[in-house]
PDB file of N, CA and C in Angstrom:
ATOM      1  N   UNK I  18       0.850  -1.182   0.000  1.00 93.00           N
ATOM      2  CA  UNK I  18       0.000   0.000   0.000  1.00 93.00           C
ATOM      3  C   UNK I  18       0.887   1.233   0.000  1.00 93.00           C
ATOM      4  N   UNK I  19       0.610   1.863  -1.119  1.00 95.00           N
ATOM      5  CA  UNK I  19       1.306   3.698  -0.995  1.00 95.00           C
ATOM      6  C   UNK I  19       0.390   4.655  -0.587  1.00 95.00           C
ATOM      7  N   UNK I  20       0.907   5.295  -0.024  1.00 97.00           N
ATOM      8  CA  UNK I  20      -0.276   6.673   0.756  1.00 97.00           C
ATOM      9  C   UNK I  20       0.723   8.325  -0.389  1.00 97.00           C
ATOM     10  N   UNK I  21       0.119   8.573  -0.880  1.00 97.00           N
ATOM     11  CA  UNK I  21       1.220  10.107  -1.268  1.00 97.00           C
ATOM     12  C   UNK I  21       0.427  11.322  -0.806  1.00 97.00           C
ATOM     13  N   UNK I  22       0.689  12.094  -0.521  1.00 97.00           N
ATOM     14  CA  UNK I  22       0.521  13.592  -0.077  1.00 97.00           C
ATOM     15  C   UNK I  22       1.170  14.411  -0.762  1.00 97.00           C
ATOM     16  N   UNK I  23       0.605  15.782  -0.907  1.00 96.00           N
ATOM     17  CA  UNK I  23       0.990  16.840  -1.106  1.00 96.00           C
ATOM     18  C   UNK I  23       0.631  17.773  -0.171  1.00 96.00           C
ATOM     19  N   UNK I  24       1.662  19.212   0.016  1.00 97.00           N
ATOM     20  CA  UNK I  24       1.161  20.136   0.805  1.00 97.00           C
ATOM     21  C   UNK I  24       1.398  21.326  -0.523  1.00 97.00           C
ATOM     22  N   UNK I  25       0.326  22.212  -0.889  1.00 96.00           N
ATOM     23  CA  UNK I  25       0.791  23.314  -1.473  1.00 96.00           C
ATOM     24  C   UNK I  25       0.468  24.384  -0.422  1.00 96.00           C
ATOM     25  N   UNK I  26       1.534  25.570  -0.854  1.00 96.00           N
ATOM     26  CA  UNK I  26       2.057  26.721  -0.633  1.00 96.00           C
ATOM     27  C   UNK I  26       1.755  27.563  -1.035  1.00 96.00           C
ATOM     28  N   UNK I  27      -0.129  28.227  -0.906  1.00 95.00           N
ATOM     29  CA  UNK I  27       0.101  29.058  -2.121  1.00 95.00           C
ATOM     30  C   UNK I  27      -0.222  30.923  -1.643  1.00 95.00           C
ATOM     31  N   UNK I  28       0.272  31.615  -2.806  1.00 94.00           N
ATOM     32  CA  UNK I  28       0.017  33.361  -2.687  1.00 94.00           C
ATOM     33  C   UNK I  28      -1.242  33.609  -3.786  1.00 94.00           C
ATOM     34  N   UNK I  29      -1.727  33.498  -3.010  1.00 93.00           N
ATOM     35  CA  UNK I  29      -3.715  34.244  -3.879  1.00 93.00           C
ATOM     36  C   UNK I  29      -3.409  35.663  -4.349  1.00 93.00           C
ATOM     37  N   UNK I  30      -3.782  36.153  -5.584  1.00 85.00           N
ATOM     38  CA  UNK I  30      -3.621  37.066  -5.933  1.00 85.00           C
ATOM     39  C   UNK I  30      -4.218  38.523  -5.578  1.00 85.00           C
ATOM     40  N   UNK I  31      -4.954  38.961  -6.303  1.00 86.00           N
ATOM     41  CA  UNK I  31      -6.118  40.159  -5.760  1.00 86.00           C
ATOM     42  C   UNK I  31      -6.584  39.566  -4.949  1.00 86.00           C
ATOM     43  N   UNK I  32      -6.714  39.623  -3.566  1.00 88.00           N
ATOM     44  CA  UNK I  32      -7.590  38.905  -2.844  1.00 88.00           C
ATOM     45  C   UNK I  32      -7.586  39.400  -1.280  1.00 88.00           C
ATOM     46  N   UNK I  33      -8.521  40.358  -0.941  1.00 90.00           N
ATOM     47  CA  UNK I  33      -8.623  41.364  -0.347  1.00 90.00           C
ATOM     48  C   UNK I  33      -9.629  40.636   1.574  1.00 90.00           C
ATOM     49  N   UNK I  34     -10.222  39.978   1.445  1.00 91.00           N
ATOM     50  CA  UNK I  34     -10.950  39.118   2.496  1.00 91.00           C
ATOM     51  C   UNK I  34     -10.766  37.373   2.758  1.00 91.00           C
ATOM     52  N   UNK I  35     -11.399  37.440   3.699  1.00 90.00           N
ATOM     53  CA  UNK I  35     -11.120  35.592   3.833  1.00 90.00           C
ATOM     54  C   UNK I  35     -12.461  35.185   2.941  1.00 90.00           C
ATOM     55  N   UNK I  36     -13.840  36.094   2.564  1.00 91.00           N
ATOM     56  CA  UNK I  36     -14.742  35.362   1.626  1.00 91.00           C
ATOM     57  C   UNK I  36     -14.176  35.636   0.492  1.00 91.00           C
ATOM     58  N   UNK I  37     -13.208  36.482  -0.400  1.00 91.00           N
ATOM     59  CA  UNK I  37     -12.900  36.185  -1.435  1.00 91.00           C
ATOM     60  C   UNK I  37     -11.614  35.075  -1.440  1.00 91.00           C
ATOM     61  N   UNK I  38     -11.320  34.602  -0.228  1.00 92.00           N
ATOM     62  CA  UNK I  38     -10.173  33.753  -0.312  1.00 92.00           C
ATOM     63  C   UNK I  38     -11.161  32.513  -0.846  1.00 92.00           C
ATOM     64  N   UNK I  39     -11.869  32.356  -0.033  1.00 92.00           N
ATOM     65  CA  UNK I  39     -12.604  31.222  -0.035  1.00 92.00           C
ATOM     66  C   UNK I  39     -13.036  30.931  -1.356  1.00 92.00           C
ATOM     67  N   UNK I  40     -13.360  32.063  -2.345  1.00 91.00           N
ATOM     68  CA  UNK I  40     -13.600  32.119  -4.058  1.00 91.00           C
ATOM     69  C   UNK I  40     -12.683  31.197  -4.907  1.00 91.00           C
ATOM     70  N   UNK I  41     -11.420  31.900  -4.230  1.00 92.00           N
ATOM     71  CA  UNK I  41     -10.660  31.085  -5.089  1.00 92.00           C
ATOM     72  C   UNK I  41      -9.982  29.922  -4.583  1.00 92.00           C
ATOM     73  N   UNK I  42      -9.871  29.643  -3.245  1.00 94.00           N
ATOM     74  CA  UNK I  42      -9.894  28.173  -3.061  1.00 94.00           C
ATOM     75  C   UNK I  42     -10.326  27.034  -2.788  1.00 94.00           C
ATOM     76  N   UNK I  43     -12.001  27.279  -2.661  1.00 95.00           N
ATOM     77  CA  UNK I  43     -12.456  26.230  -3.105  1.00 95.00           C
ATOM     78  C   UNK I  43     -12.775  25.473  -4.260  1.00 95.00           C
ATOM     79  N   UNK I  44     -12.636  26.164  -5.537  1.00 96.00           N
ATOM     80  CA  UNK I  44     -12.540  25.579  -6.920  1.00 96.00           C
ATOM     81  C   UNK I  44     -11.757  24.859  -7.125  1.00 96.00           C
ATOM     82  N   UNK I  45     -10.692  25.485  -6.588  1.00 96.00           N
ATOM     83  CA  UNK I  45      -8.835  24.296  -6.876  1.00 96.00           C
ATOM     84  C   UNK I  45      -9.467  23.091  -6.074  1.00 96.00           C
ATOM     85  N   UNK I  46      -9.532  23.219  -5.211  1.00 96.00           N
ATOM     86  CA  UNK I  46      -9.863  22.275  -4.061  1.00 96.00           C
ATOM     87  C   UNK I  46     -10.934  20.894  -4.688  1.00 96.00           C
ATOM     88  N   UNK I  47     -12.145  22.011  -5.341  1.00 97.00           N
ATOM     89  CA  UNK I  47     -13.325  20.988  -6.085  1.00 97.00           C
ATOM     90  C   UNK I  47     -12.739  20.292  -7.141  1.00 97.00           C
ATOM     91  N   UNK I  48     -11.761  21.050  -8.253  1.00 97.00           N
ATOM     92  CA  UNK I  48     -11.082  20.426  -9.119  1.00 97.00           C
ATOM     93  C   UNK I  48     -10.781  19.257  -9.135  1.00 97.00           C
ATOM     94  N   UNK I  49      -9.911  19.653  -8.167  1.00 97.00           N
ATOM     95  CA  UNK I  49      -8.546  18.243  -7.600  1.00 97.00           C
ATOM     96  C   UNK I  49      -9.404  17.074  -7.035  1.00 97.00           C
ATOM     97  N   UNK I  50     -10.525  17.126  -6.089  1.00 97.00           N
ATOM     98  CA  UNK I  50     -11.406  16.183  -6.057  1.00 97.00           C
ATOM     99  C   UNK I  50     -12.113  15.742  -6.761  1.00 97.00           C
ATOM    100  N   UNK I  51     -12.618  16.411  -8.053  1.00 97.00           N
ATOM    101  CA  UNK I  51     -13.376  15.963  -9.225  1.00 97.00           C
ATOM    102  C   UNK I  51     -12.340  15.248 -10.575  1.00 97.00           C
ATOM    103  N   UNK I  52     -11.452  15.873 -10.718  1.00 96.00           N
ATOM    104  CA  UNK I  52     -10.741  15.317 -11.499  1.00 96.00           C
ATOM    105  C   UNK I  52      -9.938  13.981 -11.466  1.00 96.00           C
ATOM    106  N   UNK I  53      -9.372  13.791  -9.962  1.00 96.00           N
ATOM    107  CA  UNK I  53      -8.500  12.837  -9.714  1.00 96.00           C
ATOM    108  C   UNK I  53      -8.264  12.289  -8.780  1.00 96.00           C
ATOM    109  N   UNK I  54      -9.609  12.331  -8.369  1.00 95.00           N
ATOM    110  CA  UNK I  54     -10.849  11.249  -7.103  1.00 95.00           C
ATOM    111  C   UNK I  54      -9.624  11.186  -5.674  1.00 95.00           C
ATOM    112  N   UNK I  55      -8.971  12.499  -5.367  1.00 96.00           N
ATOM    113  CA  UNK I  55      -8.068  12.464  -4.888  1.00 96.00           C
ATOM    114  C   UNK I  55      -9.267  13.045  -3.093  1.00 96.00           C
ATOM    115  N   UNK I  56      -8.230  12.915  -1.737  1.00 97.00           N
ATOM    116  CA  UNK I  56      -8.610  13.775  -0.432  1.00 97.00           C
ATOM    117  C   UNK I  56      -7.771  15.017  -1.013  1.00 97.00           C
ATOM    118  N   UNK I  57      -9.104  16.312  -0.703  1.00 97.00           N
ATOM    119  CA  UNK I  57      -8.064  17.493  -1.077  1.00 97.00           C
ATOM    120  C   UNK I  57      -8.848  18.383   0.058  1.00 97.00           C
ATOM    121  N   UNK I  58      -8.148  19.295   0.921  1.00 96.00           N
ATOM    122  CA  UNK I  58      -8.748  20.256   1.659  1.00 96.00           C
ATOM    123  C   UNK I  58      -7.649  21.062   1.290  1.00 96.00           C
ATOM    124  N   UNK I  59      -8.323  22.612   2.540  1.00 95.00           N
ATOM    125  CA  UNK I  59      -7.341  23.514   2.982  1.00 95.00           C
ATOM    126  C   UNK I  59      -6.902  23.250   4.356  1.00 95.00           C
ATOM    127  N   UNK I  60      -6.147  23.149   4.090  1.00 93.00           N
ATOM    128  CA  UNK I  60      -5.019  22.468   5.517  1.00 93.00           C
ATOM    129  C   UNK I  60      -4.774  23.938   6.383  1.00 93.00           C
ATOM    130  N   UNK I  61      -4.714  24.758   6.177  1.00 87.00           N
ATOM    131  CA  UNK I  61      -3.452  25.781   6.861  1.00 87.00           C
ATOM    132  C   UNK I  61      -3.655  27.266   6.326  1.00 87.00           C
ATOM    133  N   UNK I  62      -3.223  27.768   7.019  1.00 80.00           N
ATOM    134  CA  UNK I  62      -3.589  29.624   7.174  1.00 80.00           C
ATOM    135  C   UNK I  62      -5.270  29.965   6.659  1.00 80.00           C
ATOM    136  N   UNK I  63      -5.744  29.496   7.427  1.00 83.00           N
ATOM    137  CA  UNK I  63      -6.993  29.624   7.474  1.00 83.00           C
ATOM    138  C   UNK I  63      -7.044  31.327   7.657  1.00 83.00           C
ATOM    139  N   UNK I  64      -6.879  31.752   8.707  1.00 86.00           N
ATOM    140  CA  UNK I  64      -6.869  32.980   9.261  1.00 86.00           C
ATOM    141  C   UNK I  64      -6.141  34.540   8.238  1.00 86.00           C
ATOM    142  N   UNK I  65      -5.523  33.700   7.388  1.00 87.00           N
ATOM    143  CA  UNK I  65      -4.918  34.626   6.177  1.00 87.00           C
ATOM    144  C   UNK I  65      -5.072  35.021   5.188  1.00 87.00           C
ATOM    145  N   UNK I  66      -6.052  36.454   4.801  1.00 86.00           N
ATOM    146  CA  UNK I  66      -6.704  36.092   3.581  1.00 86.00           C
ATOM    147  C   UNK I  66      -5.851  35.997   2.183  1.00 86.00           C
ATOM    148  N   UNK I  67      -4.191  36.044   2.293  1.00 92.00           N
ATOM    149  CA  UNK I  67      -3.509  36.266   0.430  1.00 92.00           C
ATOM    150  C   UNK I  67      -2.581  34.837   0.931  1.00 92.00           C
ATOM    151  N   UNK I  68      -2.547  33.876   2.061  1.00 94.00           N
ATOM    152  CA  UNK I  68      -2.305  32.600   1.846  1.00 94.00           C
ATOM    153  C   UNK I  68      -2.694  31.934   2.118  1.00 94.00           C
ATOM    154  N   UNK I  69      -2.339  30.340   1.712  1.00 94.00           N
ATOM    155  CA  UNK I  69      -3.101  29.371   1.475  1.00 94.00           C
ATOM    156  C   UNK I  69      -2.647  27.733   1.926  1.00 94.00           C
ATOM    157  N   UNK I  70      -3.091  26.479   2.414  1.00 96.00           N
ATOM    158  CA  UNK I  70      -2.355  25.763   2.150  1.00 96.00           C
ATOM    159  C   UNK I  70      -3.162  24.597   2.448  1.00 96.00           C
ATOM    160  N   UNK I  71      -3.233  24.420   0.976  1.00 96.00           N
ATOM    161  CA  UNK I  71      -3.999  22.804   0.440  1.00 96.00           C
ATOM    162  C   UNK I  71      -3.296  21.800   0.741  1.00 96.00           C
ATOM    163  N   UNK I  72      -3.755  21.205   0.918  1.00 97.00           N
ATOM    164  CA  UNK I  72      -2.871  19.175   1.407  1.00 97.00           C
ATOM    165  C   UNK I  72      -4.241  18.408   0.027  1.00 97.00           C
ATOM    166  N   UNK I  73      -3.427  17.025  -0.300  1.00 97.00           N
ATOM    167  CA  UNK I  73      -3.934  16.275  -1.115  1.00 97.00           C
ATOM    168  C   UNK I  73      -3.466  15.124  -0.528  1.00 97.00           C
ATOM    169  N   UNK I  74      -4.071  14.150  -0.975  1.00 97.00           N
ATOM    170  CA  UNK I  74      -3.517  12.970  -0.362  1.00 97.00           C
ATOM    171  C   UNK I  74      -4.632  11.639  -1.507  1.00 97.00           C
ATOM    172  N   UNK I  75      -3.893  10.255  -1.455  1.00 96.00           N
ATOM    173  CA  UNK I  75      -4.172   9.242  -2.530  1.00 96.00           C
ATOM    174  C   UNK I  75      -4.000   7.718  -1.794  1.00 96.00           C
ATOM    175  N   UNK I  76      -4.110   6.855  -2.273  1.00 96.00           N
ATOM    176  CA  UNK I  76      -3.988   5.830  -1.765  1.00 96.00           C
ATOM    177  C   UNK I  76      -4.207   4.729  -2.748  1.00 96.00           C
ATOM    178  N   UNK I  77      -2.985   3.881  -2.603  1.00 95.00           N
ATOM    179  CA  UNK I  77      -3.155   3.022  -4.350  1.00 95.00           C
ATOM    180  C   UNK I  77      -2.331   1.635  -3.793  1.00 95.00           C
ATOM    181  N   UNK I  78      -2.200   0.599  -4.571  1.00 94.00           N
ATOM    182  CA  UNK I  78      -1.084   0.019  -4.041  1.00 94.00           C
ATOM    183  C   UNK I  78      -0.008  -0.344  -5.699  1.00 94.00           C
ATOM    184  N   UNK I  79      -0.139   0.996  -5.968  1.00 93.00           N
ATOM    185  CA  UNK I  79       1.268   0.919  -7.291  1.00 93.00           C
ATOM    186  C   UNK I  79       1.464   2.239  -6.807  1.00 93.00           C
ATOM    187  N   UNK I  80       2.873   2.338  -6.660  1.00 93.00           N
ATOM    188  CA  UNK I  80       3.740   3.111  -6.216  1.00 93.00           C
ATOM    189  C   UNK I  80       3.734   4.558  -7.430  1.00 93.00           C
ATOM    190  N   UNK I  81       3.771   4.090  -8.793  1.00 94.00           N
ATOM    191  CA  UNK I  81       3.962   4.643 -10.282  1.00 94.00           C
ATOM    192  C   UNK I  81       2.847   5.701 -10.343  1.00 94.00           C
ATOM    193  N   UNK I  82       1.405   4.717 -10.255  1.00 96.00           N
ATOM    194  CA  UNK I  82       0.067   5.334 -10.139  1.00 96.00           C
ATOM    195  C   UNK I  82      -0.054   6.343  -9.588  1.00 96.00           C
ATOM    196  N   UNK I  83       0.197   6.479  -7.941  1.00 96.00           N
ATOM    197  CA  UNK I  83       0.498   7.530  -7.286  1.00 96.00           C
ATOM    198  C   UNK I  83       1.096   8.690  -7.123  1.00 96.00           C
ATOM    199  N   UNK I  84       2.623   8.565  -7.633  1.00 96.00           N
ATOM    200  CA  UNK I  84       3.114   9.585  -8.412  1.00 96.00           C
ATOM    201  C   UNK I  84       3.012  10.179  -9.821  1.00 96.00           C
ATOM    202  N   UNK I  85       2.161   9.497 -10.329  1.00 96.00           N
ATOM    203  CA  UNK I  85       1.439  10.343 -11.610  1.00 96.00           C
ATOM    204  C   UNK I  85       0.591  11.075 -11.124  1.00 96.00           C
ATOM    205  N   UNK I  86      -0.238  10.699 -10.196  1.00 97.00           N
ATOM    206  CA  UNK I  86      -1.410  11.322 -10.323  1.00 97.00           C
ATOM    207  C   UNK I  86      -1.298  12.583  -9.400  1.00 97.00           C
ATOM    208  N   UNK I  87      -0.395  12.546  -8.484  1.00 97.00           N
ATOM    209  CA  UNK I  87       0.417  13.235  -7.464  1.00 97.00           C
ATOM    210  C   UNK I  87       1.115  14.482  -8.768  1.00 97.00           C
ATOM    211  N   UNK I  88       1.799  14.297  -9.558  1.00 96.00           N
ATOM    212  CA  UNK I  88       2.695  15.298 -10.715  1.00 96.00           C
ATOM    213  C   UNK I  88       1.259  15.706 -11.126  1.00 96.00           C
ATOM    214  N   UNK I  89       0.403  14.979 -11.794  1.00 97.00           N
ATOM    215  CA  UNK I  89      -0.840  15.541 -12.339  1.00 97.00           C
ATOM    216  C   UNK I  89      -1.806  16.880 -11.826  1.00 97.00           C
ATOM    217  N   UNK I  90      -1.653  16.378 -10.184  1.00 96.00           N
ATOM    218  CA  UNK I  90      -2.359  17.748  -9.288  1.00 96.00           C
ATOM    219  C   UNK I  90      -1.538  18.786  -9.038  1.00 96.00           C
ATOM    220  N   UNK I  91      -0.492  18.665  -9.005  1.00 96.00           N
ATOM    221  CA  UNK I  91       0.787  19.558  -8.850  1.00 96.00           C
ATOM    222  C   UNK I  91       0.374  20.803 -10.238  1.00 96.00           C
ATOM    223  N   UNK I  92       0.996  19.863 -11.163  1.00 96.00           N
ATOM    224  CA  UNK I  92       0.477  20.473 -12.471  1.00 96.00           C
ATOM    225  C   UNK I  92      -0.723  21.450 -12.752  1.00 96.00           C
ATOM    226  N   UNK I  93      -2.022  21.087 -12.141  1.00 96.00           N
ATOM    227  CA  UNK I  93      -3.074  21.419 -11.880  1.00 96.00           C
ATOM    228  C   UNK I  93      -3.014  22.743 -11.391  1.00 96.00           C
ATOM    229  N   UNK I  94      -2.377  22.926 -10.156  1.00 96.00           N
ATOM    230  CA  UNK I  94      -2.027  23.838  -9.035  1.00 96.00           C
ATOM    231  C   UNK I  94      -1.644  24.819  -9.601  1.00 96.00           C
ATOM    232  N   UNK I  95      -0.097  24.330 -10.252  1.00 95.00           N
ATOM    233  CA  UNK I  95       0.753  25.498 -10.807  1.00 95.00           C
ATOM    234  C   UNK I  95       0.355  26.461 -11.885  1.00 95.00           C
ATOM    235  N   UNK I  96      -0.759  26.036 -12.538  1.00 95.00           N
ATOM    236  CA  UNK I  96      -1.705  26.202 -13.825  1.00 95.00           C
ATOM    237  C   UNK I  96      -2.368  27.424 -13.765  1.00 95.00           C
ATOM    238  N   UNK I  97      -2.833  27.041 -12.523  1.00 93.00           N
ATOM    239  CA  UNK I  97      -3.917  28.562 -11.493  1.00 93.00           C
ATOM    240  C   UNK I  97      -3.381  30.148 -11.954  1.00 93.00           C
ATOM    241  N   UNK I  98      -3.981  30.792 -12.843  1.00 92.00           N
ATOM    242  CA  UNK I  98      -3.167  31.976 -13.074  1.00 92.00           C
ATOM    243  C   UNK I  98      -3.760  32.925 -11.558  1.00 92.00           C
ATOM    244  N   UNK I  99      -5.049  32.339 -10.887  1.00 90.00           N
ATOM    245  CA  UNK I  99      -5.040  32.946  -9.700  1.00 90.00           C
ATOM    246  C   UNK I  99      -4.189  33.124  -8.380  1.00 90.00           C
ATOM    247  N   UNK I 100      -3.422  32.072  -8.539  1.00 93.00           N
ATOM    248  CA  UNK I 100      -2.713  31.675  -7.218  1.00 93.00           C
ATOM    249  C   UNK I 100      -1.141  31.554  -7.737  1.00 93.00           C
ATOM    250  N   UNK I 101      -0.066  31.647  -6.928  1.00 93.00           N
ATOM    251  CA  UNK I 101       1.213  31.631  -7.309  1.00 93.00           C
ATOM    252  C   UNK I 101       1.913  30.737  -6.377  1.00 93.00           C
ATOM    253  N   UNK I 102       2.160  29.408  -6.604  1.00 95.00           N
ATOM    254  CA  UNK I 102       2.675  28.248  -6.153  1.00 95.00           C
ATOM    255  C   UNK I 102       3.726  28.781  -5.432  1.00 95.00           C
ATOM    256  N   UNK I 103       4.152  28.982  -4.263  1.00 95.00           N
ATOM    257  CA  UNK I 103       5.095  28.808  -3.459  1.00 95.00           C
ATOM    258  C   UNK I 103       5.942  27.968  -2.975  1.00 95.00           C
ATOM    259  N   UNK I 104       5.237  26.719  -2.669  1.00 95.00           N
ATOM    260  CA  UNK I 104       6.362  25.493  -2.543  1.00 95.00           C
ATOM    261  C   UNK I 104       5.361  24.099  -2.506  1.00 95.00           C
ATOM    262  N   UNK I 105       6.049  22.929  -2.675  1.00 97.00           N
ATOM    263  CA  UNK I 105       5.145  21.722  -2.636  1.00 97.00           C
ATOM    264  C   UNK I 105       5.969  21.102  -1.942  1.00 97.00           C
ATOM    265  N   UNK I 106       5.268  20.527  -0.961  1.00 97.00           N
ATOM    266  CA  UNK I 106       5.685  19.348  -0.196  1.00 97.00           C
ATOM    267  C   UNK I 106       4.732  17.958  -0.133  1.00 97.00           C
ATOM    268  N   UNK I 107       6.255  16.830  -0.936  1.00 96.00           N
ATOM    269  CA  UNK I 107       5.432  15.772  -1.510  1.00 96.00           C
ATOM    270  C   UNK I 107       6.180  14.460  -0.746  1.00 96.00           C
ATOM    271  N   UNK I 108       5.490  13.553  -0.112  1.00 96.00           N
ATOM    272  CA  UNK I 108       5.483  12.799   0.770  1.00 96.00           C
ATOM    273  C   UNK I 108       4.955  11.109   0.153  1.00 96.00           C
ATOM    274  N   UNK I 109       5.730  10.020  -0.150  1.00 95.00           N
ATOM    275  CA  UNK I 109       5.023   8.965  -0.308  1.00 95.00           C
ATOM    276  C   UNK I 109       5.577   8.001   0.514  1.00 95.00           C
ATOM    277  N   UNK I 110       4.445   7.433   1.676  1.00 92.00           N
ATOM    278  CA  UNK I 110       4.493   6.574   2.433  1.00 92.00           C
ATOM    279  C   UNK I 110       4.274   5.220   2.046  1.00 92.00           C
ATOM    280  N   UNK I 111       4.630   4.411   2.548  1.00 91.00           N
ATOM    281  CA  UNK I 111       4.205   2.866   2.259  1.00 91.00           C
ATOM    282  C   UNK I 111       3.941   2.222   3.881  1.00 91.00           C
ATOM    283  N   UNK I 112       3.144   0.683   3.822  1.00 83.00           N
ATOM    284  CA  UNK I 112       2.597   0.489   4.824  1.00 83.00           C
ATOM    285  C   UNK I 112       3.452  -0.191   5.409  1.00 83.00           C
ATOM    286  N   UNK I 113       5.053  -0.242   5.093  1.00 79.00           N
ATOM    287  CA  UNK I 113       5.900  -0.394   6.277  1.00 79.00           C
ATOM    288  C   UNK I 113       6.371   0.486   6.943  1.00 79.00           C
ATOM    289  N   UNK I 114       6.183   1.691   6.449  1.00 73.00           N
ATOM    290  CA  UNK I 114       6.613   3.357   7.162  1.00 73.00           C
ATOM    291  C   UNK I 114       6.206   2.765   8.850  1.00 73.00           C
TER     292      UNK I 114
END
């Protein structure tokens, strides 16, 4: 069994309140769950309305699978002409961890 995670890092652009934060990150968020049947929330700086920080997470037992689909949401992320990727932190566990 592989578990992979991501943490993104991100800087929201025009984005002046925590309800326009919420505009633009819950779409990424719906995306990434609609597209690639992935766990996706906002993890972190809740309290901040120009940052952000989504976690994703998968569960497969091919190691390959996981990191595609893991590069795939990444990809996704970086795409956002709303948001400006700051950093990714990418994590793949297995069930001897």
């Amino acid at each position: 069994m592989y578990v992979g995670t991501l943490s993104f890092d991100l800087l929201l652009g025009d984005v002046h309140s925590l309800k326009e934060k919420r505009s633009v990150v819950r779409p990424i968020v719906a995306e990434l769950q609609r597209k690639f049947s992935v766990s996706a929330a906002e993890v972190g700086d809740q309290d901040l309305h120009r940052r952000a920080r989504v976690g994703v997470s998968l569960v497969s037992g091919d190691a390959g699978f996981v990191s595609d689909v893991l590069d795939r949401c990444e990809r996704l992320v970086a795409a956002r002409p709303e948001v400006e990727l700051l950093s990714v932190r990418r994590r793949l566990h297995t069930d001897e961890d």
